[in-house]
Amino acid sequence: MIRRDEAVLSVAGTEFLATADGALVWLEESLVVVSDLHLEKGSSFAERRQLLPPYDTAATLARLVRLLARFAARRLIFLGDSFHDRRADDRIVPHDREALSHCLHRREVFWIAGNHDPHPPTGFAGTATPELAIGPVLFRHEPTEGAEPGEIAGHLHPVARVATRGRSLRRRCFAGDGRRAILPAFGAYAGGLNVRDAAFAPLFPNGFTAHLMGDERVFAFPRARCLGG
């Protein structure tokens, strides 16, 4: 039975669960997929004297720990930009490093290379790879125009703005058309790009459905209901 904080999202005939936390779950493969955690973004900004509360890594990993426990996942895919920069894994405090190691423990883990973290993390378990194919599905960081059906990617940090009940609502979202899906950023400090931006147009020439992440629900809206800005 599908919970209120989940929605079915199909890619190339394969059914996933899109969760209100921003993860994609493939139940048959006992697999959780997350994208764009941007761990240690706060500490990166602090080095440039742009001070943010230094809790983004802890908050992001706490959500991931809960998700993995909830689905008893045996496999985990990070879709790239897991770390905000190439030195981020050196700045993780011991408590957060322990939390990340807990997420990886006794799981098959894949680190997809991102533009922020093209090289594999040091000191953490898992396999680093540019992309990964499982059955009909290809996992990669950046979506590709004209890709074959089955692509699942991140990178663009999709968000959608919709008008509902007399007010405008802007939330992170999944974007999918049955052929491909783009995941929202999972990181606490990651920004977002509106799904009506020109960057999405060549990826979804026939439109898409935006699955917005609510506090306790996932809401589906067609492209026509999504507003610019």
C-alpha positions as a Markdown table, in Angstrom:
| # | Residue | x | y | z |
|---|---|---|---|---|
| 1 | Met | 0.0 | 0.0 | 0.0 |
| 2 | Ile | 1.3 | 3.4 | -1.0 |
| 3 | Arg | 1.7 | 5.9 | 1.9 |
| 4 | Arg | 0.6 | 9.5 | 1.7 |
| 5 | Asp | 4.3 | 10.6 | 1.7 |
| 6 | Glu | 5.0 | 8.4 | -1.4 |
| 7 | Ala | 4.0 | 8.4 | -5.1 |
| 8 | Val | 4.6 | 5.9 | -7.8 |
| 9 | Leu | 6.9 | 7.2 | -10.5 |
| 10 | Ser | 7.5 | 5.1 | -13.6 |
| 11 | Val | 10.6 | 5.1 | -15.8 |
| 12 | Ala | 10.8 | 2.9 | -18.8 |
| 13 | Gly | 8.2 | 0.5 | -17.4 |
| 14 | Thr | 9.9 | 0.3 | -14.0 |
| 15 | Glu | 8.0 | 1.5 | -11.0 |
| 16 | Phe | 9.7 | 3.5 | -8.3 |
| 17 | Leu | 8.5 | 5.3 | -5.2 |
| 18 | Ala | 9.2 | 9.0 | -5.0 |
| 19 | Thr | 9.3 | 10.0 | -1.3 |
| 20 | Ala | 8.5 | 13.3 | 0.3 |
| 21 | Asp | 12.1 | 13.3 | 1.6 |
| 22 | Gly | 13.4 | 13.5 | -2.0 |
| 23 | Ala | 14.6 | 9.9 | -2.6 |
| 24 | Leu | 13.7 | 7.4 | -5.3 |
| 25 | Val | 13.1 | 3.8 | -4.1 |
| 26 | Trp | 13.2 | 0.7 | -6.2 |
| 27 | Leu | 11.5 | -1.8 | -4.0 |
| 28 | Glu | 12.2 | -4.9 | -6.1 |
| 29 | Glu | 15.9 | -4.1 | -6.0 |
| 30 | Ser | 16.0 | -3.0 | -2.3 |
| 31 | Leu | 17.5 | 0.2 | -3.7 |
| 32 | Val | 17.5 | 3.8 | -2.5 |
| 33 | Val | 18.6 | 6.6 | -4.9 |
| 34 | Val | 19.5 | 10.1 | -3.7 |
| 35 | Ser | 21.1 | 13.0 | -5.6 |
| 36 | Asp | 23.0 | 16.2 | -4.9 |
| 37 | Leu | 23.5 | 16.0 | -1.2 |
| 38 | His | 26.2 | 18.7 | -1.4 |
| 39 | Leu | 27.6 | 17.6 | 1.9 |
| 40 | Glu | 29.7 | 20.3 | 3.6 |
| 41 | Lys | 28.3 | 23.2 | 1.6 |
| 42 | Gly | 28.0 | 25.2 | 4.8 |
| 43 | Ser | 31.7 | 24.7 | 5.7 |
| 44 | Ser | 32.7 | 25.6 | 2.1 |
| 45 | Phe | 30.8 | 28.9 | 2.3 |
| 46 | Ala | 32.4 | 29.5 | 5.7 |
| 47 | Glu | 35.9 | 29.3 | 4.2 |
| 48 | Arg | 34.8 | 32.2 | 1.9 |
| 49 | Arg | 33.4 | 34.2 | 4.8 |
| 50 | Gln | 29.8 | 33.5 | 3.8 |
| 51 | Leu | 28.6 | 32.2 | 7.1 |
| 52 | Leu | 25.8 | 29.7 | 7.3 |
| 53 | Pro | 24.7 | 27.6 | 10.2 |
| 54 | Pro | 27.1 | 24.6 | 10.0 |
| 55 | Tyr | 24.4 | 21.9 | 10.3 |
| 56 | Asp | 23.6 | 21.1 | 6.7 |
| 57 | Thr | 25.6 | 17.8 | 6.6 |
| 58 | Ala | 24.1 | 16.6 | 9.9 |
| 59 | Ala | 20.5 | 17.4 | 8.8 |
| 60 | Thr | 21.0 | 15.8 | 5.4 |
| 61 | Leu | 22.5 | 12.6 | 6.8 |
| 62 | Ala | 19.8 | 12.3 | 9.5 |
| 63 | Arg | 17.1 | 12.1 | 6.8 |
| 64 | Leu | 19.1 | 9.6 | 4.8 |
| 65 | Val | 19.6 | 7.4 | 7.9 |
| 66 | Arg | 15.8 | 7.4 | 8.5 |
| 67 | Leu | 15.1 | 6.6 | 4.8 |
| 68 | Leu | 17.5 | 3.6 | 4.7 |
| 69 | Ala | 16.0 | 2.2 | 7.9 |
| 70 | Arg | 12.4 | 2.7 | 6.8 |
| 71 | Phe | 12.9 | 0.7 | 3.6 |
| 72 | Ala | 15.6 | -1.7 | 5.0 |
| 73 | Ala | 17.5 | -0.9 | 1.8 |
| 74 | Arg | 20.4 | -3.2 | 0.9 |
| 75 | Arg | 21.7 | -1.0 | -2.0 |
| 76 | Leu | 22.3 | 2.8 | -2.2 |
| 77 | Ile | 23.1 | 5.0 | -5.2 |
| 78 | Phe | 24.4 | 8.6 | -4.8 |
| 79 | Leu | 23.7 | 10.3 | -8.1 |
| 80 | Gly | 26.6 | 12.8 | -7.9 |
| 81 | Asp | 27.5 | 16.0 | -6.2 |
| 82 | Ser | 27.3 | 14.1 | -2.9 |
| 83 | Phe | 30.1 | 16.4 | -1.7 |
| 84 | His | 30.1 | 20.1 | -2.4 |
| 85 | Asp | 33.7 | 20.3 | -3.4 |
| 86 | Arg | 36.8 | 18.1 | -3.7 |
| 87 | Arg | 38.0 | 18.8 | -0.1 |
| 88 | Ala | 34.6 | 18.4 | 1.6 |
| 89 | Asp | 35.2 | 14.9 | 2.9 |
| 90 | Asp | 38.2 | 16.3 | 4.8 |
| 91 | Arg | 36.0 | 18.8 | 6.6 |
| 92 | Ile | 33.4 | 16.4 | 7.9 |
| 93 | Val | 33.3 | 16.4 | 11.7 |
| 94 | Pro | 33.7 | 13.0 | 13.3 |
| 95 | His | 30.0 | 12.7 | 14.2 |
| 96 | Asp | 28.8 | 13.3 | 10.7 |
| 97 | Arg | 31.5 | 11.0 | 9.3 |
| 98 | Glu | 30.2 | 8.3 | 11.6 |
| 99 | Ala | 26.6 | 8.9 | 10.4 |
| 100 | Leu | 27.7 | 8.6 | 6.7 |
| 101 | Ser | 29.7 | 5.5 | 7.4 |
| 102 | His | 26.6 | 4.0 | 9.1 |
| 103 | Cys | 24.6 | 4.7 | 5.9 |
| 104 | Leu | 27.2 | 2.7 | 3.9 |
| 105 | His | 27.7 | -0.2 | 6.4 |
| 106 | Arg | 26.7 | -3.6 | 4.9 |
| 107 | Arg | 25.2 | -2.0 | 1.8 |
| 108 | Glu | 26.2 | -2.2 | -1.8 |
| 109 | Val | 27.0 | 1.5 | -2.5 |
| 110 | Phe | 27.6 | 3.3 | -5.7 |
| 111 | Trp | 29.0 | 6.8 | -6.0 |
| 112 | Ile | 28.1 | 8.4 | -9.3 |
| 113 | Ala | 30.6 | 11.1 | -10.3 |
| 114 | Gly | 29.2 | 14.6 | -10.3 |
| 115 | Asn | 30.6 | 18.0 | -11.5 |
| 116 | His | 31.3 | 19.0 | -7.9 |
| 117 | Asp | 32.9 | 15.7 | -6.9 |
| 118 | Pro | 34.3 | 14.0 | -10.1 |
| 119 | His | 36.6 | 11.8 | -8.0 |
| 120 | Pro | 35.5 | 9.2 | -5.5 |
| 121 | Pro | 35.4 | 10.1 | -1.8 |
| 122 | Thr | 38.3 | 9.0 | 0.3 |
| 123 | Gly | 37.8 | 6.9 | 3.4 |
| 124 | Phe | 34.3 | 5.7 | 2.6 |
| 125 | Ala | 33.0 | 2.4 | 1.3 |
| 126 | Gly | 31.5 | 1.9 | -2.1 |
| 127 | Thr | 32.2 | 1.8 | -5.8 |
| 128 | Ala | 32.9 | 5.0 | -7.8 |
| 129 | Thr | 31.6 | 5.1 | -11.4 |
| 130 | Pro | 30.7 | 7.6 | -14.0 |
| 131 | Glu | 27.3 | 6.0 | -14.5 |
| 132 | Leu | 25.5 | 2.7 | -13.6 |
| 133 | Ala | 23.0 | 0.5 | -15.5 |
| 134 | Ile | 20.6 | -1.8 | -13.7 |
| 135 | Gly | 18.2 | -3.6 | -16.0 |
| 136 | Pro | 16.5 | -1.0 | -18.2 |
| 137 | Val | 17.6 | 1.9 | -16.1 |
| 138 | Leu | 20.7 | 4.0 | -16.4 |
| 139 | Phe | 21.8 | 6.2 | -13.5 |
| 140 | Arg | 23.9 | 9.2 | -14.2 |
| 141 | His | 24.5 | 12.7 | -12.7 |
| 142 | Glu | 23.6 | 15.0 | -15.6 |
| 143 | Pro | 20.6 | 14.3 | -17.8 |
| 144 | Thr | 21.3 | 14.0 | -21.5 |
| 145 | Glu | 19.2 | 15.4 | -24.3 |
| 146 | Gly | 18.0 | 12.6 | -26.6 |
| 147 | Ala | 18.9 | 9.8 | -24.1 |
| 148 | Glu | 17.3 | 6.4 | -24.5 |
| 149 | Pro | 14.3 | 5.7 | -22.2 |
| 150 | Gly | 15.4 | 4.7 | -18.7 |
| 151 | Glu | 17.6 | 7.6 | -17.7 |
| 152 | Ile | 17.5 | 8.7 | -14.1 |
| 153 | Ala | 19.6 | 11.7 | -13.2 |
| 154 | Gly | 20.0 | 14.7 | -10.9 |
| 155 | His | 22.2 | 17.8 | -11.3 |
| 156 | Leu | 19.4 | 20.3 | -12.2 |
| 157 | His | 17.8 | 20.5 | -8.7 |
| 158 | Pro | 14.3 | 20.7 | -10.0 |
| 159 | Val | 11.7 | 22.8 | -8.1 |
| 160 | Ala | 8.1 | 23.6 | -9.1 |
| 161 | Arg | 5.9 | 26.6 | -8.3 |
| 162 | Val | 2.1 | 26.0 | -8.4 |
| 163 | Ala | -1.0 | 27.9 | -7.5 |
| 164 | Thr | -3.3 | 26.0 | -5.2 |
| 165 | Arg | -6.0 | 27.1 | -2.7 |
| 166 | Gly | -5.4 | 30.7 | -3.5 |
| 167 | Arg | -1.7 | 30.8 | -2.9 |
| 168 | Ser | 1.6 | 30.1 | -4.6 |
| 169 | Leu | 3.6 | 27.2 | -3.4 |
| 170 | Arg | 7.2 | 26.5 | -4.4 |
| 171 | Arg | 8.7 | 23.1 | -3.6 |
| 172 | Arg | 11.5 | 20.7 | -4.6 |
| 173 | Cys | 10.2 | 18.1 | -7.0 |
| 174 | Phe | 10.8 | 15.1 | -9.1 |
| 175 | Ala | 10.3 | 15.7 | -12.9 |
| 176 | Gly | 9.4 | 12.7 | -15.0 |
| 177 | Asp | 7.6 | 11.8 | -18.3 |
| 178 | Gly | 7.7 | 8.0 | -18.1 |
| 179 | Arg | 10.9 | 7.8 | -20.2 |
| 180 | Arg | 13.2 | 9.5 | -17.7 |
| 181 | Ala | 13.2 | 11.1 | -14.3 |
| 182 | Ile | 15.2 | 13.9 | -12.7 |
| 183 | Leu | 15.6 | 13.9 | -8.9 |
| 184 | Pro | 15.4 | 16.8 | -6.6 |
| 185 | Ala | 18.5 | 17.8 | -4.6 |
| 186 | Phe | 18.6 | 15.9 | -1.3 |
| 187 | Gly | 21.0 | 18.3 | 0.4 |
| 188 | Ala | 19.7 | 20.7 | 3.1 |
| 189 | Tyr | 21.4 | 23.7 | 1.5 |
| 190 | Ala | 21.1 | 22.8 | -2.1 |
| 191 | Gly | 19.2 | 25.4 | -4.2 |
| 192 | Gly | 16.7 | 24.7 | -7.0 |
| 193 | Leu | 16.0 | 25.4 | -10.7 |
| 194 | Asn | 12.4 | 26.0 | -11.7 |
| 195 | Val | 11.1 | 23.2 | -14.0 |
| 196 | Arg | 9.8 | 25.8 | -16.4 |
| 197 | Asp | 13.4 | 26.9 | -17.0 |
| 198 | Ala | 14.7 | 26.4 | -20.6 |
| 199 | Ala | 17.2 | 23.8 | -19.4 |
| 200 | Phe | 14.3 | 21.3 | -18.9 |
| 201 | Ala | 12.6 | 21.9 | -22.3 |
| 202 | Pro | 14.8 | 19.7 | -24.5 |
| 203 | Leu | 14.7 | 16.9 | -21.9 |
| 204 | Phe | 10.9 | 16.7 | -21.8 |
| 205 | Pro | 9.7 | 17.8 | -25.2 |
| 206 | Asn | 6.2 | 16.3 | -24.6 |
| 207 | Gly | 5.7 | 17.6 | -21.1 |
| 208 | Phe | 6.3 | 16.1 | -17.7 |
| 209 | Thr | 4.7 | 15.5 | -14.3 |
| 210 | Ala | 6.2 | 17.3 | -11.4 |
| 211 | His | 5.9 | 15.4 | -8.1 |
| 212 | Leu | 6.2 | 18.1 | -5.4 |
| 213 | Met | 7.6 | 17.2 | -2.0 |
| 214 | Gly | 5.1 | 18.3 | 0.6 |
| 215 | Asp | 5.7 | 18.1 | 4.4 |
| 216 | Glu | 3.9 | 14.8 | 4.6 |
| 217 | Arg | 2.7 | 14.2 | 1.1 |
| 218 | Val | 3.9 | 14.0 | -2.5 |
| 219 | Phe | 1.7 | 16.0 | -4.9 |
| 220 | Ala | 1.6 | 15.5 | -8.7 |
| 221 | Phe | 1.1 | 18.4 | -11.1 |
| 222 | Pro | 1.3 | 18.4 | -14.9 |
| 223 | Arg | 3.6 | 20.8 | -16.6 |
| 224 | Ala | 0.7 | 23.0 | -17.5 |
| 225 | Arg | 0.0 | 23.7 | -13.8 |
| 226 | Cys | 3.6 | 24.6 | -13.1 |
| 227 | Leu | 4.4 | 28.3 | -13.1 |
| 228 | Gly | 7.5 | 30.1 | -14.1 |
| 229 | Gly | 9.6 | 32.3 | -11.8 |
